[in-house]
Tab-separated table of C-alpha atoms in Angstrom:
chain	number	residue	atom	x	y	z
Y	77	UNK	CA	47.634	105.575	151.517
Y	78	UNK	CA	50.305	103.104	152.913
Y	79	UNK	CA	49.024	99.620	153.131
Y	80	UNK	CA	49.576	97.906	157.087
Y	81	UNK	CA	52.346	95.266	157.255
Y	82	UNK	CA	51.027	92.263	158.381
Y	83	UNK	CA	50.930	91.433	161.735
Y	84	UNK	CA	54.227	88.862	161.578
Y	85	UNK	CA	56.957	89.970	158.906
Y	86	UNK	CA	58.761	86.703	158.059
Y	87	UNK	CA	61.611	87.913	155.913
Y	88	UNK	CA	64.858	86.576	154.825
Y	89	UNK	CA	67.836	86.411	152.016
Y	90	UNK	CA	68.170	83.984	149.484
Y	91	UNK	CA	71.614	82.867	148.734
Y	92	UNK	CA	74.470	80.005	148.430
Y	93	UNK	CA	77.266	80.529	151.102
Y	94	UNK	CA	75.555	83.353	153.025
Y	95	UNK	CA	75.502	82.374	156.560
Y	96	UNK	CA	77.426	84.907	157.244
Y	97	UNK	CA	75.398	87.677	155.959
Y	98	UNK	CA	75.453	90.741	158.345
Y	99	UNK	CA	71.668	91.197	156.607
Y	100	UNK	CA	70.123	89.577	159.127
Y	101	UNK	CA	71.026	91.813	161.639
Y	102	UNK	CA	70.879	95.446	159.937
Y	103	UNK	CA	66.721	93.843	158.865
Y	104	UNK	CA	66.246	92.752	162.753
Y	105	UNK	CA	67.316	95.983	163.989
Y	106	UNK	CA	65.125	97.800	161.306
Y	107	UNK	CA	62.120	95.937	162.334
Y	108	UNK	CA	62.567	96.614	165.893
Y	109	UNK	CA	63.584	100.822	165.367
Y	110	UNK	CA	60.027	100.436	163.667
Y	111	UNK	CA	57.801	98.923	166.281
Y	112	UNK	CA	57.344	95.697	163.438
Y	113	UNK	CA	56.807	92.105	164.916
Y	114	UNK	CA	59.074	89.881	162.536
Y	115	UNK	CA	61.891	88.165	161.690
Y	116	UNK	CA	64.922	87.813	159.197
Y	117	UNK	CA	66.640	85.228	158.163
Y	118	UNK	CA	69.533	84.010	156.040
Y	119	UNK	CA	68.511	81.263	153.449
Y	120	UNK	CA	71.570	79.553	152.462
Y	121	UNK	CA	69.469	77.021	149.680
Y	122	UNK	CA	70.807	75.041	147.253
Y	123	UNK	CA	68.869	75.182	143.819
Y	124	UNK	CA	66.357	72.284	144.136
Y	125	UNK	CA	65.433	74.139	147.541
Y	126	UNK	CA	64.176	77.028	145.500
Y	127	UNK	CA	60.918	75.823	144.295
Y	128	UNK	CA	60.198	74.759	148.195
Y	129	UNK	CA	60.878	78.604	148.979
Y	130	UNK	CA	58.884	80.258	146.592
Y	131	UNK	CA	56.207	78.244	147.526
Y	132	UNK	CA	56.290	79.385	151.089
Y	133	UNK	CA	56.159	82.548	149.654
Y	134	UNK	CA	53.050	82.181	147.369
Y	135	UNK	CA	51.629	80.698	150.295
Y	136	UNK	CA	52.435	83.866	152.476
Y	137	UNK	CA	54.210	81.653	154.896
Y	138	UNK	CA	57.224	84.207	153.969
Y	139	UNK	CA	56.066	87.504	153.641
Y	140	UNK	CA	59.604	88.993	151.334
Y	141	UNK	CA	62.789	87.623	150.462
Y	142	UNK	CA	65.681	89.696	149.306
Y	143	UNK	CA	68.087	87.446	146.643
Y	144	UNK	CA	71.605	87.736	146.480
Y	145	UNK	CA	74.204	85.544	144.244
Y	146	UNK	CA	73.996	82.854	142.210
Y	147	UNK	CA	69.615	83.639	142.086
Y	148	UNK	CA	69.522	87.116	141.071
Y	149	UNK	CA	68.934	85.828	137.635
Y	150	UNK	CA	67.468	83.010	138.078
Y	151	UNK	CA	64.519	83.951	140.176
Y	152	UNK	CA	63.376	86.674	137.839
Y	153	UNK	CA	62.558	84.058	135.272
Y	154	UNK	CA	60.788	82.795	137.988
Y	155	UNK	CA	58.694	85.340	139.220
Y	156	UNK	CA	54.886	86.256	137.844
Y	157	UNK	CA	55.961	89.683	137.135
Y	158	UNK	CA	59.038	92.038	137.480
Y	159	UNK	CA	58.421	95.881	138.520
Y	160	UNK	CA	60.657	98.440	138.146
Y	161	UNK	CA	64.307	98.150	137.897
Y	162	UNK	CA	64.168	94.472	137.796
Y	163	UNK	CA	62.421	94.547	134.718
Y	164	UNK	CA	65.144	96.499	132.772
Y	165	UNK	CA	67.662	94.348	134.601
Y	166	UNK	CA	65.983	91.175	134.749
Y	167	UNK	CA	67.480	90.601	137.895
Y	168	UNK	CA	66.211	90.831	141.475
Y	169	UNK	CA	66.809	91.341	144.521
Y	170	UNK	CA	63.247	91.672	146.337
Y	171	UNK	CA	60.445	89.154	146.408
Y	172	UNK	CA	57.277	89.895	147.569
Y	173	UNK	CA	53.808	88.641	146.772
Y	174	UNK	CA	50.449	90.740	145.394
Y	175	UNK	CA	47.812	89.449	145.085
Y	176	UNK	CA	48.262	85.949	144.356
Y	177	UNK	CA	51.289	87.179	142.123
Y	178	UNK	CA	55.194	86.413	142.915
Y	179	UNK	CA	56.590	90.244	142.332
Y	180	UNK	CA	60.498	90.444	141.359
Y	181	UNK	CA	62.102	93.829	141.877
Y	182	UNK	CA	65.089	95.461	142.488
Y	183	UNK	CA	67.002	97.888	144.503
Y	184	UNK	CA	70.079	97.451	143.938
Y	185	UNK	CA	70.552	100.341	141.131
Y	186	UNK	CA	68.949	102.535	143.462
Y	187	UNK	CA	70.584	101.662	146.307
Y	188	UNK	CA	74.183	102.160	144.199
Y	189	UNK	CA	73.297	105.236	143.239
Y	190	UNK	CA	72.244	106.434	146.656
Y	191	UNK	CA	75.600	104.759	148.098
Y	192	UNK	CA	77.871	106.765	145.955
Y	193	UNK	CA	76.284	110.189	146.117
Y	194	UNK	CA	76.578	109.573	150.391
Y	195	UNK	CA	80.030	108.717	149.616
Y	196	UNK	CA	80.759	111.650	147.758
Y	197	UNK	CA	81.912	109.094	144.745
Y	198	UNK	CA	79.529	109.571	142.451
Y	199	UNK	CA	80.438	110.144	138.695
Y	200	UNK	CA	80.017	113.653	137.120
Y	201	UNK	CA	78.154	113.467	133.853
Y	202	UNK	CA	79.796	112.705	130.893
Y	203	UNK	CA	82.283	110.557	132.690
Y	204	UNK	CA	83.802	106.933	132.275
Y	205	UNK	CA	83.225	104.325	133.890
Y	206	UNK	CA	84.303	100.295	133.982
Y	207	UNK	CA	82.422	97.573	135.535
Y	208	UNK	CA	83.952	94.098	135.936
Y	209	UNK	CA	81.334	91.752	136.236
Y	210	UNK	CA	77.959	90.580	133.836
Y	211	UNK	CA	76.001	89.371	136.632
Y	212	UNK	CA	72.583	90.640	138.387
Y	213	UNK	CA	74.798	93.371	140.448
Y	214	UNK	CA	76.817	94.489	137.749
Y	215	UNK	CA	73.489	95.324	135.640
Y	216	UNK	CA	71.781	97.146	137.918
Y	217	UNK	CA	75.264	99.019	138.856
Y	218	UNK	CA	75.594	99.891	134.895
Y	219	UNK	CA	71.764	100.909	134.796
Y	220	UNK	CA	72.600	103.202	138.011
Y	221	UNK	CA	75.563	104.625	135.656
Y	222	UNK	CA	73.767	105.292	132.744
Y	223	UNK	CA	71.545	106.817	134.639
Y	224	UNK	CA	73.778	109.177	136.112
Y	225	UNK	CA	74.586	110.152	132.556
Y	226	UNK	CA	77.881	108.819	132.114
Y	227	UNK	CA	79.176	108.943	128.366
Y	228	UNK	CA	79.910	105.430	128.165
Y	229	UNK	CA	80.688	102.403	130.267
Y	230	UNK	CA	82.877	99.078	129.634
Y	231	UNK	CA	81.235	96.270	130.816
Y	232	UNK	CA	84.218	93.780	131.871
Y	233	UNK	CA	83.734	90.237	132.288
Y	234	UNK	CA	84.860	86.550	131.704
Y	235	UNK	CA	82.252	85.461	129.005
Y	236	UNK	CA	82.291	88.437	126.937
Y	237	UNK	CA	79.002	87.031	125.541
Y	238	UNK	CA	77.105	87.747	129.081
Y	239	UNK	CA	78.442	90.720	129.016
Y	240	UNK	CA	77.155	91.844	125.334
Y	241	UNK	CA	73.532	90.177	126.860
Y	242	UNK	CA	73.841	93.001	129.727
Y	243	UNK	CA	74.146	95.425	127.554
Y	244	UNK	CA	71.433	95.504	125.094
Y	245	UNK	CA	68.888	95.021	127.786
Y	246	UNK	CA	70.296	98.046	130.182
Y	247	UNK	CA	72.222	100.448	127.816
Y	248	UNK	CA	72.982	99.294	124.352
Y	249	UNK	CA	74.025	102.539	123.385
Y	250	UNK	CA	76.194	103.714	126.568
Y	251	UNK	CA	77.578	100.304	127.749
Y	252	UNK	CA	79.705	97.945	125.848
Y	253	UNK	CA	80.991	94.082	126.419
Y	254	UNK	CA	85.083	93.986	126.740
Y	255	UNK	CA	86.750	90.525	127.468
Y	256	UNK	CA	88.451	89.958	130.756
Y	257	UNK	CA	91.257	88.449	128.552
Y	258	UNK	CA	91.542	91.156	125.928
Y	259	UNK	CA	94.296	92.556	127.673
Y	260	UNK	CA	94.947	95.917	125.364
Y	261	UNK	CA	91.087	96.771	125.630
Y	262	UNK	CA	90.856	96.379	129.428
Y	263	UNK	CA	94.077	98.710	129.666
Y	264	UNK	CA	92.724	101.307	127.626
Y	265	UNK	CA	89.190	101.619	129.181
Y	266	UNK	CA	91.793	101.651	132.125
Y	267	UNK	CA	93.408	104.770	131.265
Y	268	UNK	CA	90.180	106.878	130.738
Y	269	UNK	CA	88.226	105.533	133.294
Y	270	UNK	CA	86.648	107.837	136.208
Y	271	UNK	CA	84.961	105.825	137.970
Y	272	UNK	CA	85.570	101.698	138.448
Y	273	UNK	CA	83.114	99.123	139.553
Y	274	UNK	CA	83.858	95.930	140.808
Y	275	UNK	CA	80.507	93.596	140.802
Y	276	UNK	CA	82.345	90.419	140.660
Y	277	UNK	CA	83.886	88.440	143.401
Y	278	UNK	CA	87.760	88.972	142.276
Y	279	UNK	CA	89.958	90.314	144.493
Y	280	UNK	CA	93.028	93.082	143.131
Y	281	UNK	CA	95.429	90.042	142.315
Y	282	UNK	CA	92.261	88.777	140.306
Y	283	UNK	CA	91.002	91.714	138.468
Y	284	UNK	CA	92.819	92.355	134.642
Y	285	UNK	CA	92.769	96.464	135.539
Y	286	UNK	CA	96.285	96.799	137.307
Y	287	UNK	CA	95.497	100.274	139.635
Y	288	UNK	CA	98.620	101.665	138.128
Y	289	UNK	CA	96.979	102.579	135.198
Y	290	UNK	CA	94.016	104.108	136.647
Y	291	UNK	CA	94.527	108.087	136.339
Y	292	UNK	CA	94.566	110.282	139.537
Y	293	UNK	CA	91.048	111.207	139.955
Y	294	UNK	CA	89.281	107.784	139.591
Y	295	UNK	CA	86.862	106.692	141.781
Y	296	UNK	CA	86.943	103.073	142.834
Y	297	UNK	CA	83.618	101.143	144.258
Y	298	UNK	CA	83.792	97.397	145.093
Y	299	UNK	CA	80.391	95.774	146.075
Y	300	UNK	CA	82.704	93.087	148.700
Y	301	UNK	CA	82.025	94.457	151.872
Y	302	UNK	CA	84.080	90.936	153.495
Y	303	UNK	CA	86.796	90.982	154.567
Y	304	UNK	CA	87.755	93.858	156.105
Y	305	UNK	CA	89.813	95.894	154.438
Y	306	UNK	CA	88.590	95.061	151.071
Y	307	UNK	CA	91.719	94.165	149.253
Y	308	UNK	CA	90.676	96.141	145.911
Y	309	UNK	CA	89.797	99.069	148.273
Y	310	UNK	CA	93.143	99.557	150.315
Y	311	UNK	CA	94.911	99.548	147.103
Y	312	UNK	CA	93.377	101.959	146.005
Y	313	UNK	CA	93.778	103.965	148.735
Y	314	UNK	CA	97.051	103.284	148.840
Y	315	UNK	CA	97.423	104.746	145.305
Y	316	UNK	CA	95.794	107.850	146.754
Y	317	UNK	CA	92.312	107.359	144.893
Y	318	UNK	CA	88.989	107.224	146.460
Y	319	UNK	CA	87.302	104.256	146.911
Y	320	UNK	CA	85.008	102.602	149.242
Y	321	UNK	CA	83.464	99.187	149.745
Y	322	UNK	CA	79.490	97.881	149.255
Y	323	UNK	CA	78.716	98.356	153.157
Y	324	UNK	CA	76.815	101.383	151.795
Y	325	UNK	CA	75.056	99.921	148.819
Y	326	UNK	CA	74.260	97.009	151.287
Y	327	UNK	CA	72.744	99.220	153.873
Y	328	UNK	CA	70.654	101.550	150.925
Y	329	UNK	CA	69.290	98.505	148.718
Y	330	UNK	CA	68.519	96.605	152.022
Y	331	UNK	CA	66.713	99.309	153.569
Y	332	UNK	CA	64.420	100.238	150.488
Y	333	UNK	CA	63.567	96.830	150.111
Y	334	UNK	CA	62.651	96.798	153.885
Y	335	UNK	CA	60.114	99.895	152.347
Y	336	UNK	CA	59.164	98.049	149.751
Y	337	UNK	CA	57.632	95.110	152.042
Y	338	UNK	CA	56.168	97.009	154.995
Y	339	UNK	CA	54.762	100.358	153.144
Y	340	UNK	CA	57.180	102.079	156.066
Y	341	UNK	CA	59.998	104.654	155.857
Y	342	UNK	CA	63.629	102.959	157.272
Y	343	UNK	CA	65.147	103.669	160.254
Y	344	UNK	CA	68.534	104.357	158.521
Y	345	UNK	CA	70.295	105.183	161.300
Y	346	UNK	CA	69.454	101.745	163.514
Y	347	UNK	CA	69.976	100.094	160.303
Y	348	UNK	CA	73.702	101.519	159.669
Y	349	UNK	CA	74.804	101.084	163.219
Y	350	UNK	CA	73.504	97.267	163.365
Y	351	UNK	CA	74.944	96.648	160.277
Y	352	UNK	CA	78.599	98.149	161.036
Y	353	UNK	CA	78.391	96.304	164.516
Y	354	UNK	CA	77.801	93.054	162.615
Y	355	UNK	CA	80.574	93.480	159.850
Y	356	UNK	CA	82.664	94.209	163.038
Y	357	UNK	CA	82.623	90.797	164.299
């Protein structure tokens, strides 16, 4: 049996730079679709904030938090214990406390996963994949992968070292590190790849994988949903490739951690339209 919400739900996102989140308003407009008395807000803390913060929520002045960039990492070494994905991962995305116990997990493999089968991107088994990026996002995006039983995936990314770290603790024997710099290894994993991630914030002038090289029926997924058109994404397109932006994976992991702290099924629809309205403005 579902557990009430409390009576108030204060939520928000923890993050550096995020003012601008459209979160806020996709959460506000989920509470509301569901008849919940709460509120959502953007945290934009710097580190010696974050003790303050988890605090509050030990305290059950805040009753969730969701955790974007730089903290992903950083707060699961914080947390009590870390459920599901997050433990695999050790990242989060969702805070929430249980009984006297700060709870880490994470929905942002899920929420990938669900993003690319709604936008009809998702890998076929056996397939290739690149991610660029050795960061909370880009595990959970490789642990969504693996999961969708691609045969292997090259795991892209400035310190090489991260990116070996990543791998033994989602996939050592599916994902592998390859150095942003190793120029003849990133083309390569280029020229075989079905499906490519970007979970870092470079942009297509940034990125070492020139779309070129990327054969006809690749797939390409950036997590940047700002700004509109995602660079990455129109050219792309322009190559004639699929390819999408995060709005999706933004709506999906928001929404099931919105589940995860009120025991209540999301209004997905309110959600989506708030949340397009928002990265509208």
């Amino acid at each position: 049996m579902a557990v009430a919400p409390p009576r108030w739900l204060q939520l928000g996102l923890i993050g550096l730079g995020i003012r601008q989140s459209p979160s806020p308003a996709m959460q506000r407009a989920a509470l509301r679709a569901r008849d919940l008395q709460g509120d959502y807000m953007a945290m934009d803390v710097g580190p010696a904030e974050l003790p303050a913060l988890l605090r509050q929520l030990r305290e059950g002045e805040i009753t969730g938090c969701n955790v974007t960039v730089p903290y992903k990492l950083a707060l699961a070494a914080a947390c009590d214990r870390l459920e599901g994905d997050a433990a695999v991962c050790q990242a989060v995305n969702t805070l929430l406390v249980e009984e006297g116990e700060l709870i880490g997990d994470n929905t942002d493999a899920r929420g990938f996963e669900l993003a690319l089968t709604y936008q009809r991107l998702r890998p076929e088994p056996g397939a290739r994949a690149i991610v660029l990026g050795a960061g909370g996002a880009a595990a959970a995006c490789v642990l969504a992968l693996c999961r969708m039983e691609v045969d292997e995936v090259a795991v892209v990314a400035r310190r090489p070292e991260q990116a070996e770290e990543l791998c033994l603790r989602v996939s050592p024997s599916d994902a592998r590190a390859v150095d942003w710099k190793d120029t003849q290894a990133v083309h390569a994993a280029a020229r075989e790849a079905d499906i490519l991630v970007n979970a870092s914030p470079a942009g297509v002038a940034e990125i070492p994988v020139p779309m070129e090289l990327l054969p006809a029926g690749c797939v390409v997924a950036d997590l940047r949903y700002r700004p509109r058109p995602v660079d990455l994404v129109a050219a792309a397109q322009g190559r004639g490739l699929r390819a999408a932006d995060g709005t999706e994976m933004l709506l999906f992991q928001g929404m099931l951690s919105f589940q995860r702290w009120t025991g209540v099924d999301p209004p997905w629809h309110a959600a989506r339209a708030a949340l397009q309205e928002a990265l509208a403005e």
